Coordinates of N, CA, C and O in Angstrom, one line a residue:
E1 N 83.3 95.8 110.3 CA 83.6 95.6 111.7 C 84.9 96.4 112.1 O 85.0 97.0 113.2
D2 N 85.9 96.5 111.2 CA 87.1 97.1 111.6 C 87.3 98.5 111.0 O 88.4 99.1 111.0
Y3 N 86.2 99.1 110.5 CA 86.3 100.4 109.8 C 86.9 101.5 110.8 O 87.7 102.2 110.3
D4 N 86.4 101.6 112.0 CA 86.9 102.6 112.9 C 88.4 102.4 113.2 O 89.1 103.4 113.2
E5 N 88.8 101.2 113.4 CA 90.2 100.9 113.6 C 91.1 101.2 112.4 O 92.2 101.8 112.5
F6 N 90.5 101.0 111.2 CA 91.2 101.3 109.9 C 91.3 102.8 109.8 O 92.4 103.4 109.5
Q7 N 90.3 103.6 110.1 CA 90.3 105.0 110.1 C 91.4 105.6 111.1 O 92.1 106.5 110.7
A8 N 91.4 105.0 112.2 CA 92.4 105.4 113.2 C 93.8 105.2 112.7 O 94.7 106.0 112.9
E9 N 94.0 104.1 112.1 CA 95.4 103.8 111.5 C 95.7 104.8 110.4 O 96.9 105.2 110.3
R10 N 94.8 105.1 109.6 CA 95.0 106.1 108.6 C 95.4 107.5 109.2 O 96.2 108.2 108.6
E11 N 94.8 107.8 110.3 CA 95.1 109.1 111.0 C 96.5 109.0 111.6 O 97.3 110.0 111.6
R12 N 96.9 107.8 112.1 CA 98.3 107.7 112.7 C 99.4 107.8 111.6 O 100.5 108.2 111.9
E13 N 99.1 107.4 110.4 CA 100.0 107.4 109.3 C 99.5 108.2 108.1 O 99.1 107.6 107.1
P14 N 99.5 109.5 108.2 CA 98.8 110.3 107.1 C 99.5 110.2 105.8 O 98.8 110.6 104.8
T15 N 100.7 109.8 105.6 CA 101.4 109.7 104.3 C 101.3 108.3 103.7 O 101.7 108.1 102.6
A16 N 100.7 107.4 104.4 CA 100.6 106.0 103.9 C 99.7 105.9 102.8 O 98.7 106.6 102.6
L17 N 100.0 104.9 101.9 CA 99.1 104.5 100.8 C 98.4 103.2 101.2 O 99.0 102.5 102.0
W18 N 97.2 103.0 100.7 CA 96.4 101.8 101.0 C 96.0 101.2 99.7 O 95.7 101.8 98.8
I19 N 95.8 99.9 99.8 CA 95.3 99.1 98.7 C 94.0 98.5 99.2 O 93.9 97.9 100.2
L20 N 92.9 98.7 98.4 CA 91.6 98.2 98.7 C 91.2 97.1 97.7 O 91.3 97.3 96.5
K21 N 90.8 96.0 98.2 CA 90.4 94.9 97.4 C 89.0 94.4 97.8 O 88.8 94.1 99.0
P22 N 88.1 94.3 96.8 CA 86.7 93.7 97.2 C 86.9 92.2 97.4 O 87.6 91.5 96.7
V23 N 86.4 91.7 98.5 CA 86.6 90.3 98.9 C 85.8 89.4 98.0 O 86.1 88.2 97.9
A24 N 84.8 89.8 97.3 CA 84.0 89.0 96.5 C 84.2 89.1 95.0 O 83.4 88.8 94.1
A25 N 85.4 89.6 94.6 CA 85.8 89.8 93.2 C 87.1 89.0 92.9 O 87.7 88.5 93.8
S26 N 87.3 88.9 91.6 CA 88.6 88.2 91.2 C 89.1 88.9 90.0 O 88.6 89.9 89.5
C27 N 90.3 88.4 89.5 CA 90.9 88.9 88.3 C 91.3 90.4 88.4 O 91.3 91.1 87.4
G28 N 91.5 90.9 89.6 CA 91.9 92.3 89.8 C 90.8 93.3 89.7 O 91.0 94.5 89.8
R29 N 89.5 92.9 89.6 CA 88.4 93.8 89.5 C 88.2 94.5 90.8 O 88.2 93.9 91.9
G30 N 88.0 95.8 90.7 CA 87.7 96.7 91.9 C 88.9 97.0 92.8 O 88.7 97.7 93.8
I31 N 90.1 96.6 92.4 CA 91.2 96.9 93.3 C 91.6 98.4 93.1 O 91.7 98.9 91.9
K32 N 91.9 99.1 94.2 CA 92.3 100.5 94.1 C 93.5 100.8 95.0 O 93.5 100.2 96.2
V33 N 94.4 101.6 94.6 CA 95.4 102.1 95.5 C 95.0 103.5 95.8 O 94.7 104.3 94.9
I34 N 95.0 103.9 97.1 CA 94.5 105.2 97.5 C 95.4 105.9 98.4 O 96.3 105.3 99.1
Q35 N 95.3 107.2 98.5 CA 96.0 108.0 99.4 C 95.2 108.2 100.7 O 94.0 107.8 100.7
N36 N 95.8 108.7 101.7 CA 95.2 108.8 103.0 C 93.9 109.7 103.0 O 93.0 109.5 103.7
H37 N 93.9 110.8 102.2 CA 92.8 111.7 102.2 C 91.6 111.2 101.4 O 90.5 111.8 101.4
T38 N 91.7 110.1 100.7 CA 90.6 109.5 99.9 C 89.5 109.1 100.8 O 89.8 108.3 101.7
K39 N 88.3 109.5 100.5 CA 87.2 109.0 101.3 C 86.8 107.6 101.0 O 86.8 107.2 99.8
I40 N 86.5 106.9 102.0 CA 86.0 105.5 101.9 C 84.7 105.3 102.6 O 84.6 105.7 103.7
N41 N 83.7 104.8 101.9 CA 82.4 104.5 102.5 C 82.5 103.3 103.4 O 83.2 102.3 103.1
K42 N 81.8 103.4 104.4 CA 81.7 102.2 105.4 C 80.8 101.2 104.8 O 79.6 101.4 104.7
R43 N 81.4 100.1 104.2 CA 80.6 99.1 103.6 C 81.2 97.7 103.8 O 82.4 97.7 104.0
D44 N 80.5 96.7 103.6 CA 81.0 95.4 103.7 C 81.8 95.0 102.5 O 81.6 95.5 101.4
G45 N 82.7 94.0 102.6 CA 83.3 93.4 101.5 C 84.5 94.0 101.0 O 84.9 93.8 99.8
I46 N 85.2 94.9 101.7 CA 86.5 95.5 101.3 C 87.6 95.0 102.2 O 87.5 95.1 103.4
L47 N 88.7 94.6 101.6 CA 89.9 94.3 102.4 C 90.9 95.4 102.2 O 91.2 95.7 101.0
A48 N 91.3 96.0 103.3 CA 92.2 97.1 103.2 C 93.6 96.7 103.7 O 93.6 96.1 104.8
S49 N 94.7 97.0 103.0 CA 96.0 96.7 103.5 C 96.9 97.9 103.2 O 96.7 98.7 102.2
K50 N 97.9 98.1 104.1 CA 98.8 99.2 103.8 C 99.6 98.8 102.6 O 100.0 97.6 102.4
Y51 N 99.8 99.7 101.7 CA 100.5 99.5 100.4 C 102.0 99.8 100.6 O 102.3 100.8 101.1
L52 N 102.8 98.8 100.2 CA 104.2 99.1 100.2 C 104.6 100.0 99.1 O 104.5 99.7 97.9
S53 N 105.0 101.2 99.5 CA 105.3 102.3 98.5 C 106.7 102.1 98.0 O 107.1 102.8 97.0
N54 N 107.5 101.3 98.6 CA 108.9 101.0 98.1 C 109.1 99.5 97.9 O 110.0 99.0 98.7
P55 N 108.4 98.9 97.0 CA 108.6 97.4 96.9 C 109.8 97.0 96.2 O 110.5 97.8 95.5
H56 N 110.2 95.7 96.4 CA 111.3 95.2 95.6 C 110.9 95.1 94.2 O 109.7 94.7 93.9
L57 N 111.7 95.4 93.3 CA 111.4 95.5 91.8 C 112.4 94.6 91.1 O 113.5 94.4 91.5
I58 N 111.9 94.1 89.9 CA 112.8 93.4 89.0 C 112.7 94.3 87.7 O 111.6 94.4 87.1
N59 N 113.8 94.7 87.2 CA 113.9 95.6 86.0 C 112.8 96.8 86.1 O 112.2 97.1 85.1
G60 N 112.7 97.3 87.3 CA 111.8 98.4 87.5 C 110.4 98.1 87.6 O 109.5 99.0 87.7
R61 N 110.0 96.8 87.6 CA 108.6 96.4 87.6 C 108.2 95.7 88.9 O 109.0 94.9 89.4
K62 N 107.0 95.9 89.4 CA 106.5 95.1 90.5 C 106.3 93.7 90.0 O 106.0 93.4 88.8
Y63 N 106.3 92.7 90.9 CA 106.1 91.3 90.6 C 105.6 90.6 91.8 O 105.7 91.1 92.9
D64 N 105.0 89.5 91.6 CA 104.7 88.6 92.7 C 105.2 87.2 92.4 O 105.3 86.8 91.2
L65 N 105.6 86.5 93.4 CA 106.3 85.2 93.3 C 105.4 84.2 94.1 O 105.2 84.5 95.3
R66 N 105.0 83.2 93.5 CA 104.3 82.1 94.2 C 105.1 80.8 94.2 O 105.6 80.4 93.1
V67 N 105.3 80.3 95.4 CA 106.0 79.1 95.6 C 104.9 78.1 96.2 O 104.3 78.5 97.2
Y68 N 104.7 77.0 95.6 CA 103.6 76.1 96.0 C 104.2 75.0 96.9 O 105.2 74.4 96.6
V69 N 103.6 74.8 98.1 CA 104.1 73.9 99.1 C 102.9 73.0 99.5 O 101.8 73.4 99.4
L70 N 103.3 71.8 100.0 CA 102.4 70.9 100.6 C 102.9 70.6 102.0 O 104.0 70.1 102.2
V71 N 102.1 70.9 103.0 CA 102.4 70.6 104.4 C 101.7 69.3 104.8 O 100.4 69.3 104.8
T72 N 102.4 68.2 105.1 CA 101.7 66.9 105.4 C 101.7 66.7 106.9 O 101.0 65.8 107.3
S73 N 102.6 67.4 107.6 CA 102.6 67.1 109.1 C 103.2 68.4 109.7 O 104.1 69.0 109.2
F74 N 102.7 68.7 110.9 CA 103.2 69.8 111.7 C 104.1 69.3 112.8 O 105.0 70.1 113.3
N75 N 103.9 68.1 113.3 CA 104.8 67.6 114.4 C 105.1 66.1 114.1 O 104.2 65.3 114.5
P76 N 106.1 65.7 113.5 CA 107.2 66.6 113.0 C 106.8 67.4 111.7 O 106.0 66.9 111.0
L77 N 107.4 68.5 111.5 CA 107.1 69.3 110.4 C 107.6 68.7 109.1 O 108.8 68.4 109.0
K78 N 106.7 68.5 108.2 CA 107.1 67.9 106.8 C 106.5 68.8 105.8 O 105.3 69.0 105.7
I79 N 107.4 69.4 105.0 CA 106.9 70.4 103.9 C 107.6 69.9 102.6 O 108.8 69.6 102.5
Y80 N 106.8 69.8 101.6 CA 107.2 69.5 100.2 C 107.0 70.8 99.4 O 106.0 71.3 99.3
I81 N 108.1 71.1 98.7 CA 108.1 72.3 97.8 C 108.0 71.8 96.4 O 108.8 71.0 95.9
Y82 N 107.0 72.3 95.6 CA 106.8 71.9 94.2 C 107.9 72.5 93.4 O 108.3 73.6 93.7
D83 N 108.4 71.8 92.4 CA 109.5 72.3 91.6 C 109.2 73.5 90.8 O 110.0 74.4 90.6
D84 N 107.9 73.7 90.4 CA 107.5 74.8 89.6 C 106.9 75.9 90.4 O 106.2 75.5 91.4
G85 N 107.0 77.1 90.1 CA 106.3 78.2 90.8 C 105.7 79.1 89.7 O 105.6 78.8 88.5
L86 N 105.4 80.3 90.1 CA 104.8 81.3 89.3 C 105.3 82.7 89.6 O 105.4 83.0 90.8
V87 N 105.6 83.4 88.6 CA 106.0 84.8 88.7 C 105.1 85.6 87.8 O 105.0 85.3 86.6
R88 N 104.6 86.7 88.3 CA 103.8 87.6 87.5 C 104.3 89.0 87.6 O 104.7 89.4 88.7
F89 N 104.4 89.7 86.5 CA 104.9 91.1 86.5 C 103.9 92.1 86.1 O 103.0 91.8 85.2
A90 N 104.0 93.3 86.6 CA 103.3 94.4 86.1 C 103.9 94.8 84.7 O 105.1 94.6 84.5
T91 N 103.1 95.3 83.8 CA 103.6 95.6 82.5 C 104.2 97.0 82.3 O 104.7 97.3 81.3
E92 N 104.0 97.9 83.3 CA 104.6 99.2 83.3 C 105.6 99.4 84.5 O 105.4 98.8 85.5
K93 N 106.6 100.2 84.3 CA 107.6 100.4 85.3 C 106.9 101.1 86.5 O 106.0 102.0 86.4
Y94 N 107.3 100.7 87.7 CA 106.7 101.2 89.0 C 107.1 102.6 89.3 O 108.3 103.0 89.1
N95 N 106.2 103.3 89.8 CA 106.4 104.6 90.5 C 105.2 104.9 91.4 O 104.2 104.3 91.3
N96 N 105.5 105.6 92.4 CA 104.4 105.9 93.4 C 103.9 107.4 93.4 O 103.5 107.9 94.3
D97 N 104.0 107.9 92.2 CA 103.5 109.3 91.9 C 102.0 109.3 92.3 O 101.3 108.4 91.7
P98 N 101.5 110.2 93.1 CA 100.1 110.2 93.5 C 99.2 110.3 92.3 O 98.1 109.8 92.3
N99 N 99.6 110.9 91.2 CA 98.8 111.0 90.0 C 98.8 109.7 89.2 O 98.0 109.6 88.2
Q100 N 99.6 108.8 89.5 CA 99.6 107.5 88.8 C 99.0 106.3 89.6 O 99.1 105.2 89.1
L101 N 98.4 106.6 90.7 CA 97.9 105.5 91.6 C 96.8 104.7 91.0 O 96.6 103.6 91.3
S102 N 96.1 105.3 90.0 CA 94.9 104.6 89.4 C 95.4 103.7 88.2 O 94.6 103.0 87.7
K103 N 96.6 103.8 87.8 CA 97.1 103.0 86.7 C 97.4 101.6 87.1 O 98.5 101.3 87.7
K104 N 96.5 100.7 86.8 CA 96.6 99.3 87.2 C 97.8 98.6 86.6 O 98.4 97.7 87.2
F105 N 98.3 99.0 85.4 CA 99.4 98.3 84.8 C 100.7 98.6 85.6 O 101.7 97.9 85.4
I106 N 100.7 99.6 86.4 CA 101.9 99.9 87.2 C 101.8 99.2 88.6 O 102.8 98.6 89.0
H107 N 100.6 99.1 89.2 CA 100.5 98.7 90.5 C 100.0 97.3 90.7 O 100.2 96.7 91.8
L108 N 99.4 96.6 89.7 CA 98.9 95.3 89.9 C 99.7 94.3 89.0 O 100.1 94.6 87.9
T109 N 99.8 93.1 89.5 CA 100.5 92.0 88.7 C 99.5 91.0 88.2 O 99.9 90.1 87.5
N110 N 98.2 91.2 88.4 CA 97.2 90.2 87.9 C 97.3 90.0 86.4 O 97.3 91.0 85.6
F111 N 97.4 88.8 86.0 CA 97.4 88.4 84.6 C 96.2 89.0 83.8 O 96.3 89.6 82.8
S112 N 95.0 88.9 84.5 CA 93.8 89.4 83.8 C 93.8 90.9 83.5 O 93.2 91.3 82.6
I113 N 94.6 91.6 84.3 CA 94.7 93.1 84.1 C 95.8 93.3 83.0 O 95.5 94.0 82.0
N114 N 96.9 92.8 83.2 CA 98.1 93.1 82.4 C 98.0 92.6 81.0 O 98.6 93.2 80.1
K115 N 97.3 91.5 80.7 CA 97.1 91.1 79.3 C 96.4 92.1 78.5 O 96.5 92.1 77.2
K116 N 95.7 93.0 79.1 CA 95.0 94.1 78.3 C 95.9 95.2 77.9 O 95.6 96.1 77.1
N117 N 97.2 95.2 78.4 CA 98.1 96.2 78.0 C 98.8 95.7 76.8 O 100.0 95.3 76.8
V118 N 98.1 95.8 75.7 CA 98.5 95.1 74.4 C 99.9 95.5 73.9 O 100.6 94.8 73.2
N119 N 100.3 96.7 74.1 CA 101.6 97.2 73.6 C 102.8 96.7 74.5 O 103.9 96.8 74.0
K120 N 102.5 96.3 75.7 CA 103.7 95.9 76.6 C 103.6 94.5 77.1 O 104.6 94.0 77.6
F121 N 102.4 93.9 77.0 CA 102.3 92.5 77.5 C 103.1 91.5 76.7 O 103.0 91.6 75.4
V122 N 103.8 90.7 77.3 CA 104.6 89.6 76.6 C 104.0 88.3 76.9 O 104.1 87.9 78.1
K123 N 103.5 87.6 76.0 CA 102.8 86.3 76.2 C 103.9 85.3 76.2 O 104.9 85.3 75.5
N124 N 103.7 84.3 77.1 CA 104.6 83.1 77.2 C 104.5 82.3 76.0 O 103.4 81.7 75.7
A125 N 105.5 82.2 75.2 CA 105.4 81.4 73.9 C 105.6 79.9 74.2 O 105.2 79.1 73.4
D126 N 106.2 79.5 75.4 CA 106.4 78.1 75.7 C 105.2 77.6 76.5 O 105.1 77.8 77.7
K127 N 104.3 77.0 75.8 CA 103.1 76.5 76.5 C 103.3 75.4 77.5 O 102.5 75.2 78.4
K128 N 104.4 74.7 77.3 CA 104.7 73.6 78.2 C 105.2 74.1 79.6 O 105.1 73.4 80.6
G129 N 105.9 75.2 79.6 CA 106.6 75.6 80.8 C 108.0 75.3 80.8 O 108.5 74.3 80.2
A130 N 108.8 76.2 81.4 CA 110.3 76.1 81.4 C 110.7 74.8 82.1 O 111.8 74.2 81.8
A131 N 110.0 74.3 83.1 CA 110.5 73.2 83.9 C 110.6 71.9 83.1 O 111.5 71.1 83.3
E132 N 109.7 71.8 82.1 CA 109.8 70.6 81.3 C 110.9 70.6 80.3 O 111.3 69.6 79.7
D133 N 111.5 71.8 80.1 CA 112.6 71.9 79.1 C 114.0 71.6 79.8 O 115.0 71.5 79.2
S134 N 114.0 71.5 81.1 CA 115.3 71.3 81.8 C 115.7 69.9 81.7 O 114.9 69.0 81.5
D135 N 117.0 69.7 82.0 CA 117.6 68.3 81.9 C 117.5 67.6 83.2 O 117.9 66.5 83.3
E136 N 116.9 68.2 84.2 CA 116.9 67.6 85.6 C 115.7 66.6 85.7 O 114.7 66.7 85.1

């Protein structure tokens, strides 16, 4: 439905990068980072977003941070924040070199993808989680 609008946005920002995600897939399957000149077929089931080419990094790597909350009321607003969260890292240092856009270990933080980078993936040795080890 939004294909024409998406193409118009690509024309307005010719240097922008885009990330395409199949809506019916999981575990990082089918995700691509593309340049503006990359041809895209008009088809159903793709979510396109402008890709942040200068993301915040930790030790040179992309990451995502998940904080889990429960909203029990909107008026008055009541939000509970779960003590534990989740951080996932890419296993390769970030760069936005156009020749490196297809390298998923650089651009994606999905566990299912990065665990396959056997030389750089670091498995969590603490199966209980850090929160259970705290004195709080």
